[in-house]
mmCIF file of C-alpha atoms and ligand atoms in Angstrom:
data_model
loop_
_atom_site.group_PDB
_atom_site.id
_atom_site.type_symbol
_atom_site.label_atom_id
_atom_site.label_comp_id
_atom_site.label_asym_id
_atom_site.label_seq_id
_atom_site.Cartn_x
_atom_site.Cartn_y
_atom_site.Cartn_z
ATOM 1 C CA UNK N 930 0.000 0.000 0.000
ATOM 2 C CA UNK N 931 2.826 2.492 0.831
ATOM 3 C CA UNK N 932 5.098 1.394 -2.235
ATOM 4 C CA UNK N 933 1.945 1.417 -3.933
ATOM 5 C CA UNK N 934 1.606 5.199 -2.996
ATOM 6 C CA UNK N 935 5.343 6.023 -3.281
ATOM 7 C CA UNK N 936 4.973 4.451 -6.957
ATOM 8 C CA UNK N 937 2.165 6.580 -7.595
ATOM 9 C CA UNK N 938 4.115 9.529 -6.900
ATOM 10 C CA UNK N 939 6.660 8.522 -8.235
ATOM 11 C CA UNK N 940 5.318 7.660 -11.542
ATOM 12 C CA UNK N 941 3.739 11.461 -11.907
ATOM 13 C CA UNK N 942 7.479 13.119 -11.407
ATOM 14 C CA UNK N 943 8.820 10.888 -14.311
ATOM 15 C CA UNK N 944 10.642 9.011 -11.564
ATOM 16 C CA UNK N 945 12.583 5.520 -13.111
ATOM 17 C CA UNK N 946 14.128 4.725 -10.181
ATOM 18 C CA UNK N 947 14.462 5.911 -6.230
ATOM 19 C CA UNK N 948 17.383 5.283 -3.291
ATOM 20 C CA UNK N 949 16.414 5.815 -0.025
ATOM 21 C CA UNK N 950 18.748 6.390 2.591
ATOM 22 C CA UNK N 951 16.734 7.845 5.536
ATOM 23 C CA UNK N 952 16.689 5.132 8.125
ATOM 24 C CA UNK N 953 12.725 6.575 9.266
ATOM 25 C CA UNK N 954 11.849 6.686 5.651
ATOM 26 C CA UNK N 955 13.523 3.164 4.904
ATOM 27 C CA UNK N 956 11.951 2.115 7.593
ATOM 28 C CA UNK N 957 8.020 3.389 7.245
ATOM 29 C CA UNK N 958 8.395 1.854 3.091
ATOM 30 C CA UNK N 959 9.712 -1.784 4.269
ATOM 31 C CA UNK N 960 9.745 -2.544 7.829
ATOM 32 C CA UNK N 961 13.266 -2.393 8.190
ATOM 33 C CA UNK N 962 13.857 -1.415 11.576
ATOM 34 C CA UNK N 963 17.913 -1.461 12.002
ATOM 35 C CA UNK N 964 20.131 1.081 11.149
ATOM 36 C CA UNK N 965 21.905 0.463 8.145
ATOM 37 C CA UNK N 966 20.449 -0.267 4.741
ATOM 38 C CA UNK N 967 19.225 1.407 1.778
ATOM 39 C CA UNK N 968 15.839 0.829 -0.637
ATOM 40 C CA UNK N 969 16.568 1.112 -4.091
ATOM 41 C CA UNK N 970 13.035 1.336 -6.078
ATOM 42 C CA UNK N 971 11.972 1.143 -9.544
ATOM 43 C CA UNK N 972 8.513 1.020 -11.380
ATOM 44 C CA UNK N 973 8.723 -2.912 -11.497
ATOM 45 C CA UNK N 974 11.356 -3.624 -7.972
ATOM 46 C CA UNK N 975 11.983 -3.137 -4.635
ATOM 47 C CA UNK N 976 15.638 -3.750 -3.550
ATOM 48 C CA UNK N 977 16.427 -3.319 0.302
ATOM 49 C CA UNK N 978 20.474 -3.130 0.314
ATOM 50 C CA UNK N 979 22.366 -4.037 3.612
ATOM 51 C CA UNK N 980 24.867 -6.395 5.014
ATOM 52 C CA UNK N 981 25.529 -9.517 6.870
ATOM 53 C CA UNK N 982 24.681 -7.955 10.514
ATOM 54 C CA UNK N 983 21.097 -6.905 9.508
ATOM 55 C CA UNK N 984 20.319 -9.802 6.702
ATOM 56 C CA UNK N 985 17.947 -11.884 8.448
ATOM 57 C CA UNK N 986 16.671 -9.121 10.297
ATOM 58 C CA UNK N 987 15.467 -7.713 7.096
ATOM 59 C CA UNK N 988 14.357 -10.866 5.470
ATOM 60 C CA UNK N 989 12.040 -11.418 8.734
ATOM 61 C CA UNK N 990 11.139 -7.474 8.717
ATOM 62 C CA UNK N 991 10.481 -6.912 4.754
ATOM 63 C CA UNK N 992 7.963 -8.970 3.252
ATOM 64 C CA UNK N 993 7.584 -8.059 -0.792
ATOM 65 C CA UNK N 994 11.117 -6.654 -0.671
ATOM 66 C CA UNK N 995 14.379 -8.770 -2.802
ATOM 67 C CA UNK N 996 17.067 -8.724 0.338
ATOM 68 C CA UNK N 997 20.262 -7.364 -1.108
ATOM 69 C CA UNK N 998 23.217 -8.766 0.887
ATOM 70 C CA UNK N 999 25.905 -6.238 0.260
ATOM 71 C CA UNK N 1000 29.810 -7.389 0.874
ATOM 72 C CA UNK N 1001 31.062 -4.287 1.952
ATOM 73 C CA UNK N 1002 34.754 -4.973 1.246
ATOM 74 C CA UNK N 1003 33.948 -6.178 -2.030
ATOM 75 C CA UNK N 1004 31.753 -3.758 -3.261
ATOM 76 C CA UNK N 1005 30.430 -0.314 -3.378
ATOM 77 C CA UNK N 1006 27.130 0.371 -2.708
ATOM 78 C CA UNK N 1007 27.024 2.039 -6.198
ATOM 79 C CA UNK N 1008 28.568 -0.567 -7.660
ATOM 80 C CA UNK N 1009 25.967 -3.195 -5.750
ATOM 81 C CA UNK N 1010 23.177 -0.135 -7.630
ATOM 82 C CA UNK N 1011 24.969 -0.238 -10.964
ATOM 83 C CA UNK N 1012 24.730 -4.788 -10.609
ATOM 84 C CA UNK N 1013 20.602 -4.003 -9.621
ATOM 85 C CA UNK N 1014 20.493 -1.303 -12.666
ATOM 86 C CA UNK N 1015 22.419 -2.854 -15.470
ATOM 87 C CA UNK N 1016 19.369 -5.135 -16.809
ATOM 88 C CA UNK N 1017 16.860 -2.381 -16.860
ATOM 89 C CA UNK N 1018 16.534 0.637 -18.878
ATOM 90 C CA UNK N 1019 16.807 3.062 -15.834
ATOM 91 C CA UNK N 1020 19.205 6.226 -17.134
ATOM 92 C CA UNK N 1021 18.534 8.415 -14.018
ATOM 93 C CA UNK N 1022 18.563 7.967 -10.435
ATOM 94 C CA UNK N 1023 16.873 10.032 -7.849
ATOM 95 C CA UNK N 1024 18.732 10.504 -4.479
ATOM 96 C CA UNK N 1025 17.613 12.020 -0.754
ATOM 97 C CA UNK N 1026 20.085 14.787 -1.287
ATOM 98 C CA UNK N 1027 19.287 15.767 2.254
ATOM 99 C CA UNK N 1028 20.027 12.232 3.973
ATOM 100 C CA UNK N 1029 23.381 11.888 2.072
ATOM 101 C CA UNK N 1030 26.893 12.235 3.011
ATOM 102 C CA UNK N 1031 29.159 13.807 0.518
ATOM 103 C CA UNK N 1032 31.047 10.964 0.535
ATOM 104 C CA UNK N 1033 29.019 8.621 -0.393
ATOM 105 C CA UNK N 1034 27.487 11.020 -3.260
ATOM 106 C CA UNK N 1035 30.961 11.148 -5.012
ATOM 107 C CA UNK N 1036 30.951 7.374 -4.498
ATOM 108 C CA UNK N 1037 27.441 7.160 -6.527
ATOM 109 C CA UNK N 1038 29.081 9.910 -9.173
ATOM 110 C CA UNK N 1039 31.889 7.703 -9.585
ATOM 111 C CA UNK N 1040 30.288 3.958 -9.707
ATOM 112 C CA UNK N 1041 27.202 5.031 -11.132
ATOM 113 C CA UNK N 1042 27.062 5.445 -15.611
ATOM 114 C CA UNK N 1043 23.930 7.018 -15.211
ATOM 115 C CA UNK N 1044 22.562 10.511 -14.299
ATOM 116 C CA UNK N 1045 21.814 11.218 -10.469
ATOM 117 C CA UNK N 1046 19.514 13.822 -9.376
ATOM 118 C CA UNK N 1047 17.473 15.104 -6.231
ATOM 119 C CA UNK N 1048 14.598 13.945 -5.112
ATOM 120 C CA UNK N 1049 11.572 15.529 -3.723
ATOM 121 C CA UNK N 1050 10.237 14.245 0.073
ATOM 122 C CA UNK N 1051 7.846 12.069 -1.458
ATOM 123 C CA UNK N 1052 8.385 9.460 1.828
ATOM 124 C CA UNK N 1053 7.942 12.226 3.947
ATOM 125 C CA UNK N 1054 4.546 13.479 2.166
ATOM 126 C CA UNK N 1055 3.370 10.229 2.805
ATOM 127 C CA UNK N 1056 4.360 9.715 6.299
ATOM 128 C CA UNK N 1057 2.519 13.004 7.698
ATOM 129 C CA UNK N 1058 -0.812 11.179 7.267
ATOM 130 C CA UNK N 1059 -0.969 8.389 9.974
ATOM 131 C CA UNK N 1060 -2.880 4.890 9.534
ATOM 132 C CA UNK N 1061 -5.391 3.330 11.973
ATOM 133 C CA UNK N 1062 -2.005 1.064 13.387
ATOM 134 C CA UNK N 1063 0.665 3.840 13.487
ATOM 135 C CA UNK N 1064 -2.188 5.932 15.279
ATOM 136 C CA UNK N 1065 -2.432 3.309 17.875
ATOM 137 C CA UNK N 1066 1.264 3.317 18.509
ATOM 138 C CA UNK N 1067 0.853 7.042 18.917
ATOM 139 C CA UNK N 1068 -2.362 6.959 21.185
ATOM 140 C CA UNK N 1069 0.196 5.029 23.434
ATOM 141 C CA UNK N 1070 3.075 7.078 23.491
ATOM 142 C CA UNK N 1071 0.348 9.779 24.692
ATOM 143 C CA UNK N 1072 -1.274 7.641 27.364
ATOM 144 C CA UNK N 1073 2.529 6.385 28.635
ATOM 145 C CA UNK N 1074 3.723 10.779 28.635
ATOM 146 C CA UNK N 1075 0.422 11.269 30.754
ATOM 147 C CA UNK N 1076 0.526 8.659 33.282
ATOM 148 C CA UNK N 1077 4.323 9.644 33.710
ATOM 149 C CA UNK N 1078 3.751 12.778 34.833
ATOM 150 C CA UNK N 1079 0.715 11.965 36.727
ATOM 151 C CA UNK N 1080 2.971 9.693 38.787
ATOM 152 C CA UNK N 1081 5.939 12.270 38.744
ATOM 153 C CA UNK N 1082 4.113 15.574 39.939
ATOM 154 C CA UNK N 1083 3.458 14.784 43.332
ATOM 155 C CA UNK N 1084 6.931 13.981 44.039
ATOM 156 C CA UNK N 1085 8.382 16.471 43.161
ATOM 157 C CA UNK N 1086 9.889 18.735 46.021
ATOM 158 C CA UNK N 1087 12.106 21.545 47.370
ATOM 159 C CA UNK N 1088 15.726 20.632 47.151
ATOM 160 C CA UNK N 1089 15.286 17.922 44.663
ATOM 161 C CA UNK N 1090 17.469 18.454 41.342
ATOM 162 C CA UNK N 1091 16.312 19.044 37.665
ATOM 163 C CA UNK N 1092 18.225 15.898 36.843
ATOM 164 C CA UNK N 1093 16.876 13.761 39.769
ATOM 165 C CA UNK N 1094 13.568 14.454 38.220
ATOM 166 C CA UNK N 1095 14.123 13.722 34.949
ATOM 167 C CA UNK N 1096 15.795 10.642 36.087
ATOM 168 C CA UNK N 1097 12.940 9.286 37.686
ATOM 169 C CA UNK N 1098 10.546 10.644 34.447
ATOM 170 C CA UNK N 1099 12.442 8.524 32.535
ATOM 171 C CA UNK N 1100 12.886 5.415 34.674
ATOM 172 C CA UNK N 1101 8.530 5.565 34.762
ATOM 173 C CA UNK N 1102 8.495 6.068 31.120
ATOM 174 C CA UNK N 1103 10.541 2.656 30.230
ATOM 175 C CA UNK N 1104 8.406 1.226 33.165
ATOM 176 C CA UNK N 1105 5.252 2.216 31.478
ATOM 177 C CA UNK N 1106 5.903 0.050 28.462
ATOM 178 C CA UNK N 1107 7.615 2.402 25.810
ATOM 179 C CA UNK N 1108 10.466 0.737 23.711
ATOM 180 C CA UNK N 1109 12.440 4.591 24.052
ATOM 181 C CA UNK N 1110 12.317 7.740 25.005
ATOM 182 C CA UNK N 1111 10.746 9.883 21.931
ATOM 183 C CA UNK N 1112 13.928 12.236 22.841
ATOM 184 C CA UNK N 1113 16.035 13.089 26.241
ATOM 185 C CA UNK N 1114 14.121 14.476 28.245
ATOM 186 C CA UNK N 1115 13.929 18.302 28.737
ATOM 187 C CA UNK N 1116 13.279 19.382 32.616
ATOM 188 C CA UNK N 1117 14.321 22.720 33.227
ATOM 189 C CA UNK N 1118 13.290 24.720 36.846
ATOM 190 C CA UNK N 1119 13.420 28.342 37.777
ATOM 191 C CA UNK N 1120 14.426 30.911 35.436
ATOM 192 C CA UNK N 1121 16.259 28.535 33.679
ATOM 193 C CA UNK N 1122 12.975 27.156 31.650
ATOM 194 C CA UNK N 1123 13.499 30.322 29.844
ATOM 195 C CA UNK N 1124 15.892 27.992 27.739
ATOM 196 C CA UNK N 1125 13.579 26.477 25.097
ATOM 197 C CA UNK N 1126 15.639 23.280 24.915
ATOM 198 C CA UNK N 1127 17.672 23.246 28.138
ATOM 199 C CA UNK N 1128 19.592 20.351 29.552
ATOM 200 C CA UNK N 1129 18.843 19.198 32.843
ATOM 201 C CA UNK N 1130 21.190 19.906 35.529
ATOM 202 C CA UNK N 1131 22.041 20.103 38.826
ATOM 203 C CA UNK N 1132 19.980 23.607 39.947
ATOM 204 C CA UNK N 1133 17.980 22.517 43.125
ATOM 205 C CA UNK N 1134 13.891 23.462 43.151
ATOM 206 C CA UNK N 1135 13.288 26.340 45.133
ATOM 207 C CA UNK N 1136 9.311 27.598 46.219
ATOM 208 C CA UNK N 1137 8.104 29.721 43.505
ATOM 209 C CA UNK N 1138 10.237 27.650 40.777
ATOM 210 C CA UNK N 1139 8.614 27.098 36.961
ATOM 211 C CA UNK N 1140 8.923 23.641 36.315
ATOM 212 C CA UNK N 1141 9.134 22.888 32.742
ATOM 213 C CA UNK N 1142 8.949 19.314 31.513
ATOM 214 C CA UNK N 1143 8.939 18.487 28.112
ATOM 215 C CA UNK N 1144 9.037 14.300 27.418
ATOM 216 C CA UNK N 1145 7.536 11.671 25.566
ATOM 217 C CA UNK N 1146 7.414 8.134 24.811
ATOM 218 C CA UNK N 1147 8.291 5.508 21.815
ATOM 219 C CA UNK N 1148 6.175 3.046 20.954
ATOM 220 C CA UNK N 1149 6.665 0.791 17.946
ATOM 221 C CA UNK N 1150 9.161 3.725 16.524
ATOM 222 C CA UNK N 1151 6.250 6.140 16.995
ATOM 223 C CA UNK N 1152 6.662 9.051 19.716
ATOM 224 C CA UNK N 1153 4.377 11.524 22.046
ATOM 225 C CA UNK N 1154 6.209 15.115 22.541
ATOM 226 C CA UNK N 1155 4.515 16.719 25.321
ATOM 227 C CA UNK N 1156 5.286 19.999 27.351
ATOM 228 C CA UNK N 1157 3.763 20.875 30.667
ATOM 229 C CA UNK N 1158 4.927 23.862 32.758
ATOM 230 C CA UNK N 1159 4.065 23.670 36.465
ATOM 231 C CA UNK N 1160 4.562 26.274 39.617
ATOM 232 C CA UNK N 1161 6.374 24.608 42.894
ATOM 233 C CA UNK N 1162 4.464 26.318 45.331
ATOM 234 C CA UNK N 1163 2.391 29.360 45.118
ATOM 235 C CA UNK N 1164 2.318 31.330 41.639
ATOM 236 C CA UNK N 1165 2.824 34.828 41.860
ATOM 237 C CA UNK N 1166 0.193 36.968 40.096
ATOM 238 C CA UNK N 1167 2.906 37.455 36.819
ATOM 239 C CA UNK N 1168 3.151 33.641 37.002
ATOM 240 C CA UNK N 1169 -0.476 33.554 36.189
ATOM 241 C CA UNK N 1170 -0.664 35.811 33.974
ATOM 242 C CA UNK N 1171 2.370 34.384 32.044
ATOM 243 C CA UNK N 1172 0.800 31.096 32.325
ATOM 244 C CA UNK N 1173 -2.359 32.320 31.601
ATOM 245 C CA UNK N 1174 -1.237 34.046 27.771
ATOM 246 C CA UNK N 1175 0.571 30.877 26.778
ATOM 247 C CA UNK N 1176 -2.332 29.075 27.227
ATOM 248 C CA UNK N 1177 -4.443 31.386 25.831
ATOM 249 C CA UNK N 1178 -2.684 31.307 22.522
ATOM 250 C CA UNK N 1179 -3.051 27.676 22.970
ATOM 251 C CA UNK N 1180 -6.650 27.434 23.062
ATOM 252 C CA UNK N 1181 -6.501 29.528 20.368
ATOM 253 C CA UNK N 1182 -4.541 27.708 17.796
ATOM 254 C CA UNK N 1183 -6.724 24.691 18.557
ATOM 255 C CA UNK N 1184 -9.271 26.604 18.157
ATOM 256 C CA UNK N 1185 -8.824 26.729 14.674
ATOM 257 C CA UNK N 1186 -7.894 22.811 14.026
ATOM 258 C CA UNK N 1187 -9.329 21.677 10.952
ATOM 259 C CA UNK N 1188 -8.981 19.907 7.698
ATOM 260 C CA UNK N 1189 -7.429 22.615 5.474
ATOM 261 C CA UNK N 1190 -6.128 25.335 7.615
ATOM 262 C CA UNK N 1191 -2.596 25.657 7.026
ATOM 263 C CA UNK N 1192 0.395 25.889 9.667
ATOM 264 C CA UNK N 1193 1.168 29.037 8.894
ATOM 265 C CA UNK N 1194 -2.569 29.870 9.835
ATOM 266 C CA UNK N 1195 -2.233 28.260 13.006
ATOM 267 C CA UNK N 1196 1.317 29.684 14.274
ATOM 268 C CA UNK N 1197 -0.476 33.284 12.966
ATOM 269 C CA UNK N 1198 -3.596 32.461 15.306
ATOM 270 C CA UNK N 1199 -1.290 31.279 18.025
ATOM 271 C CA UNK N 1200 1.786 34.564 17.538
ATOM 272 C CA UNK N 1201 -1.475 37.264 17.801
ATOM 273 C CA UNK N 1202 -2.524 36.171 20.727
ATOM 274 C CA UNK N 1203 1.333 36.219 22.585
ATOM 275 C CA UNK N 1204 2.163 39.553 20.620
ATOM 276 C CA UNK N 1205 -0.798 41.584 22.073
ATOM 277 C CA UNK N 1206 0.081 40.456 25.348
ATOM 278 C CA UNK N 1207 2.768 42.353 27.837
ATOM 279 C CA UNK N 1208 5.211 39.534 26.814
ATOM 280 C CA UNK N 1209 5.511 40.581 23.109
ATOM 281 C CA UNK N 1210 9.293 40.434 23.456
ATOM 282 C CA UNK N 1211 9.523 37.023 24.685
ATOM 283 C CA UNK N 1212 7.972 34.977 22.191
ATOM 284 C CA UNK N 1213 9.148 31.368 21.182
ATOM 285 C CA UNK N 1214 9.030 31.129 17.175
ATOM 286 C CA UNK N 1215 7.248 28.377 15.601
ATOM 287 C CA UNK N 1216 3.942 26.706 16.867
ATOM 288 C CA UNK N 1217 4.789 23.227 16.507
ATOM 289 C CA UNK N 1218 5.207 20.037 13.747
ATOM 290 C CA UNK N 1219 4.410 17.088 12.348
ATOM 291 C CA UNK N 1220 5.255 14.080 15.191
ATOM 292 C CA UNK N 1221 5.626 10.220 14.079
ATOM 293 C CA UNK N 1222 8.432 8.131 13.488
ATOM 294 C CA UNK N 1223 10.484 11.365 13.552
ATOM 295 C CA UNK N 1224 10.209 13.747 16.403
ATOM 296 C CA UNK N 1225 10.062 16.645 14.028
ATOM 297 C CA UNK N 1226 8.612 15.897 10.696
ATOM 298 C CA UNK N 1227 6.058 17.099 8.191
ATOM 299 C CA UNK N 1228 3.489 19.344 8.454
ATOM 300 C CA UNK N 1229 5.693 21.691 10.100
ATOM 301 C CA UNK N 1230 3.140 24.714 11.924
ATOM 302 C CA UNK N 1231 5.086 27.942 11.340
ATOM 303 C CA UNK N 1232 5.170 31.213 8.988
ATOM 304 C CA UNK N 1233 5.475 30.165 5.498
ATOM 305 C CA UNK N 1234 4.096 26.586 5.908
ATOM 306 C CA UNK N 1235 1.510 26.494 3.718
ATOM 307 C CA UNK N 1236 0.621 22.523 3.707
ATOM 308 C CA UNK N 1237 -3.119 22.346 4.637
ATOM 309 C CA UNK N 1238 -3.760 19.975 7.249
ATOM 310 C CA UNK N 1239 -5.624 16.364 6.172
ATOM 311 C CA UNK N 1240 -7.164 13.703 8.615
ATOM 312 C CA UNK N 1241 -4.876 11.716 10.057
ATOM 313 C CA UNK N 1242 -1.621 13.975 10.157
ATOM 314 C CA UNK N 1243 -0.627 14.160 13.585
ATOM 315 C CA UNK N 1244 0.792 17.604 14.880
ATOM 316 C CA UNK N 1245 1.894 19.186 17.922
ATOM 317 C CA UNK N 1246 0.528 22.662 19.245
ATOM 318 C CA UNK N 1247 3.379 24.263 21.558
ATOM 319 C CA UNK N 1248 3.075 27.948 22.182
ATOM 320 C CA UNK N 1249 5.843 29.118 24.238
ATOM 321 C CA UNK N 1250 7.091 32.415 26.068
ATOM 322 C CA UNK N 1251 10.436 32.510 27.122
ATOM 323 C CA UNK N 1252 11.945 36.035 29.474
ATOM 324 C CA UNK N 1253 15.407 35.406 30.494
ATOM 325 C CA UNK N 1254 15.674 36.025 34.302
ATOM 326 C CA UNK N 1255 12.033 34.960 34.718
ATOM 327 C CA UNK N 1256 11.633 31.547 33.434
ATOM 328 C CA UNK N 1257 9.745 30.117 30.449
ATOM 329 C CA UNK N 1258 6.239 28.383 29.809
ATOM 330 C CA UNK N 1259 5.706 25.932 27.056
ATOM 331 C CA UNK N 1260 2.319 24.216 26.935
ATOM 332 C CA UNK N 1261 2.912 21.342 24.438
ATOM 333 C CA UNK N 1262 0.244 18.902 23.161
ATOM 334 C CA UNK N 1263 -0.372 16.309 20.344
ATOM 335 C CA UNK N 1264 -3.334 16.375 18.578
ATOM 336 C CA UNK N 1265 -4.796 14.127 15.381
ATOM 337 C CA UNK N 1266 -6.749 15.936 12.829
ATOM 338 C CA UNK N 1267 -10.398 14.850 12.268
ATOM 339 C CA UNK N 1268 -12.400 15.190 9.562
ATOM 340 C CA UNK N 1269 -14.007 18.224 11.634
ATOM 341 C CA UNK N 1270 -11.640 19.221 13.830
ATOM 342 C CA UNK N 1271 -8.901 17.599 15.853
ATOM 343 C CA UNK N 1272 -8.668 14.819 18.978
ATOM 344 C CA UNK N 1273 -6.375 15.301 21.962
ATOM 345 C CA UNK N 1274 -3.503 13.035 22.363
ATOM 346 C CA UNK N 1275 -1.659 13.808 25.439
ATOM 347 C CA UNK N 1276 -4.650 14.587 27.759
ATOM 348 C CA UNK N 1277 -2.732 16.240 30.936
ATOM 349 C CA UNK N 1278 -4.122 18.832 32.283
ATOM 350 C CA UNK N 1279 -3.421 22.366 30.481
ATOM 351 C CA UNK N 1280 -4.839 24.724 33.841
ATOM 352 C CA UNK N 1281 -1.852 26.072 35.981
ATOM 353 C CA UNK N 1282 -0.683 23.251 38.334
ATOM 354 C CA UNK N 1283 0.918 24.647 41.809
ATOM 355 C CA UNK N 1284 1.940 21.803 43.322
ATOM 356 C CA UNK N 1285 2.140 21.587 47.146
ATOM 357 C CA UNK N 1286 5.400 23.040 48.065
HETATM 358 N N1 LIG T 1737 10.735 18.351 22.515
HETATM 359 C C1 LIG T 1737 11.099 19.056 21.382
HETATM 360 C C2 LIG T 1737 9.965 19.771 20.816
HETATM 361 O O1 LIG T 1737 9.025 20.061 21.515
HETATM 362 O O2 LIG T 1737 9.890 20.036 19.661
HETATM 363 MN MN1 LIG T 1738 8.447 18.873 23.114
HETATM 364 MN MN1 LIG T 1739 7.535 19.505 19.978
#
C-alpha cells in the first residue's frame, strides 16, 4: 500500500528509479527497523540493500522486498546499484540529497554510468498522514507521557534536582511500556525554563520555581512530545498571567484545528494572541510540527508553511514564552486531525498546576 503510494508519486514526477537512505523513511516503506540499509526502487522492484549484521533481520522485517546482501569490502554500494540497474533501462537515479553524506554522493558519481539527481520528500509526504495502526502506537506514546507525569508531579519537592527528576521521568516512562524515550528528556526549573531546549542539571527546586517538563514516549518507533509547565508552590500573580497568555494562545490555535487550515494559519492564530500580550518580546518562534516516526517531521506549523492539514496527520501545538531572568512556559500537546476538527492526544491537564510546596 505504501510502495503502492510512493509508486504513484513517483510515476507522476517521471521518476525511473528511487534510493532511499533515511533510516525513518527506509523504515516506514519496508519494515526495516535497524540502522543500516538502503531501498533502491523502480517502477517494477523493490531492492532493500544491507549487510551480513542486519540480513535476516530484514528478510524477517520486509515482506515483498528482494534482500540485497551487500559485501562491503567487495563492493560499493554504487557498484551493488549499478549490478541491480544494469538489466533495466533506468538512465537516471533520484537521491535524498538531504540524507546523504558527501562521501558517499561522489561514491554514486563515480560507480554510477547514469545521471543522479534530487529527489523531492515524497516518503515524507506520505508519512505526515498516519494509519489506523501507526495511530495506535501514537495513542500510546500519549497515554505512557500522561501517566508519567501523573505519577511524577506529586513527588516532586524543594531541594530535589532538575536531573533527579528527569531521572525518575524517565525510569517511569521505560516502566510504562515504551520501547524509548521519543527524545532526552527536557526538565528545566526556575528561570532557567526560559531555555527552550535546556539540559537538565544540577539547579535545586526552590518555592516559587517554573517547572518545565517536556518528554515523551516511543512506541513501535512512533513518539508523544509533550510539554507541561508547572509552579512549585504558590504562583505569583505574573506567574499567572504568564501562564495564563501561553495558554491562551493555545486554546486559540486549537481553536482553529481543521482539515485545510494551514500551519502558517495556526502559528499566525497562536503569535497574535502572545504579541498583544505584555510579553511581546519574549515569544518562542514556531507553533509546533508534524510528530511520528520522527520527532520533528512534516506538516511543520510555522510562517510560510503552507501545507493544509488532512485527517490523520498528527501535529503538535506548543506555544511558548520565554523572558530570560524569569523563566519560560511551554504548553505542548499532540493532537490528530479529524475530519471536523482535531482529537487530543496527550490529555494532561493544560490549567496552571501549583503543586504543594
Ligand atoms: N521536545 C522538542 C519539541 O518540543 O519540539
Ligand atoms: Mn516537546
Ligand atoms: Mn515539539
Amino acid at each position: 500500500m505504501r510502495l503502492r503510494k510512493l509508486r504513484q508519486m513517483m510515476a507522476q514526477l517521471n521518476y525511473q528509479a528511487l534510493l532511499l537512505t533515511e533510516p525513518l523513511n527506509i523504515r516506514y516503506l519496508s519494515g526495516f527497523s535497524g540502522s543500516s540499509a538502503s531501498l533502491l526502487i523502480t517502477a517494477q522492484q523493490q531492492f532493500l540493500i544491507t549487510d551480513y549484521r542486519y540480513t535476516e533481520q530484514a528478510q524477517a522485517e520486509c515482506a515483498g522486498f528482494d534482500i540485497i546482501c551487500r559485501d562491503r569490502s567487495a563492493q560499493s554500494l554504487g557498484q551493488c546499484i549499478a549490478s541491480l540497474l544494469q538489466p533495466t533501462a533506468v538512465s537516471r537515479l533520484h537521491l535524498e540529497y538531504g540524507h546523504l553524506s558527501v562521501e558517499l554522493f561522489m561514491q554514486l558519481q563515480h560507480d554510477l554510468a547514469i545521471t543522479l539527481s534530487p529527489a523531492t520528500n515524497l516518503p515524507e509526504q506520505l508519512r505526515a498522514c498516519k494509519d489506523p495502526h501507526e495511530l495506535k502506537c501514537l495513542r500510546q506514546a500519549a497515554i505512557i507521557a500522561d501517566e508519567a507525569l501523573a505519577w511524577l508531579l506529586p513527588q516532586l519537592q524543594i531541594g530535589m534536582t532538575e536531573r533527579q527528576a528527569a531521572d525518575l521521568l524517565q525510569q517511569k516512562i521505560y516502566a510504562l511500556g515504551a520501547d524509548e524515550l521519543a527524545f532526552p528528556t527536557i526538565l528545566l526549573s526556575g528561570e532557567r525554563s526560559a531555555l527552550p531546549h535546556g539540559k537538565p542539571g544540577q539547579r535545586c527546586f526552590e518555592p516559587g520555581d517554573w517547572i518545565l517538563l517536556d518528554f515523551g514516549a516511543r512506541v513501535e518507533g512512533y513518539r508523544s512530545d509533550m510539554t507541561r509547565t508547572v509552579v512549585l508552590g504558590q504562583a505569583s500573580a505574573e506567574q499567572q498571567q504568564f501562564y495564563h497568555t501561553v495558554l491562551t494562545a493555545q486554546q486559540a490555535a486549537l481553536a482553529a484545528v481543521k482539515p485545510g487550515v494551514s500551519g502558517h494559519r495556526l502559528d499566525q492564530i497562536a503569535q497574535a494572541v502572545l504579541t498583544a500580550s505584555p510579553y511581546a518580546a519574549y515569544v518562542g518562534e514556531g507553533l509546533g510540527h508534524g510528530v511520528g516516526l520522527a520527532l520533528h517531521e512534516y506538516p511543520l506549523m510555522r510562517r510560510g508553511c503552507d501545507v493544509r492539514l488532512q485527517p490523520g496527520m498528527v501535529i503538535t501545538i506548543e506555544p511558548g514564552l520565554y523572558k530570560p531572568g524569569f523563566g519560560g512556559v511551554r504548553i505542548e500537546d499532540d493532537i490528530v486531525i479529524t475530519q471536523d476538527g482535531y482529537e487530543l492526544l496527550t490529555q494532561s491537564p493544560r490549567q496552571l498546576q501549583q503543586l504543594p510546596a
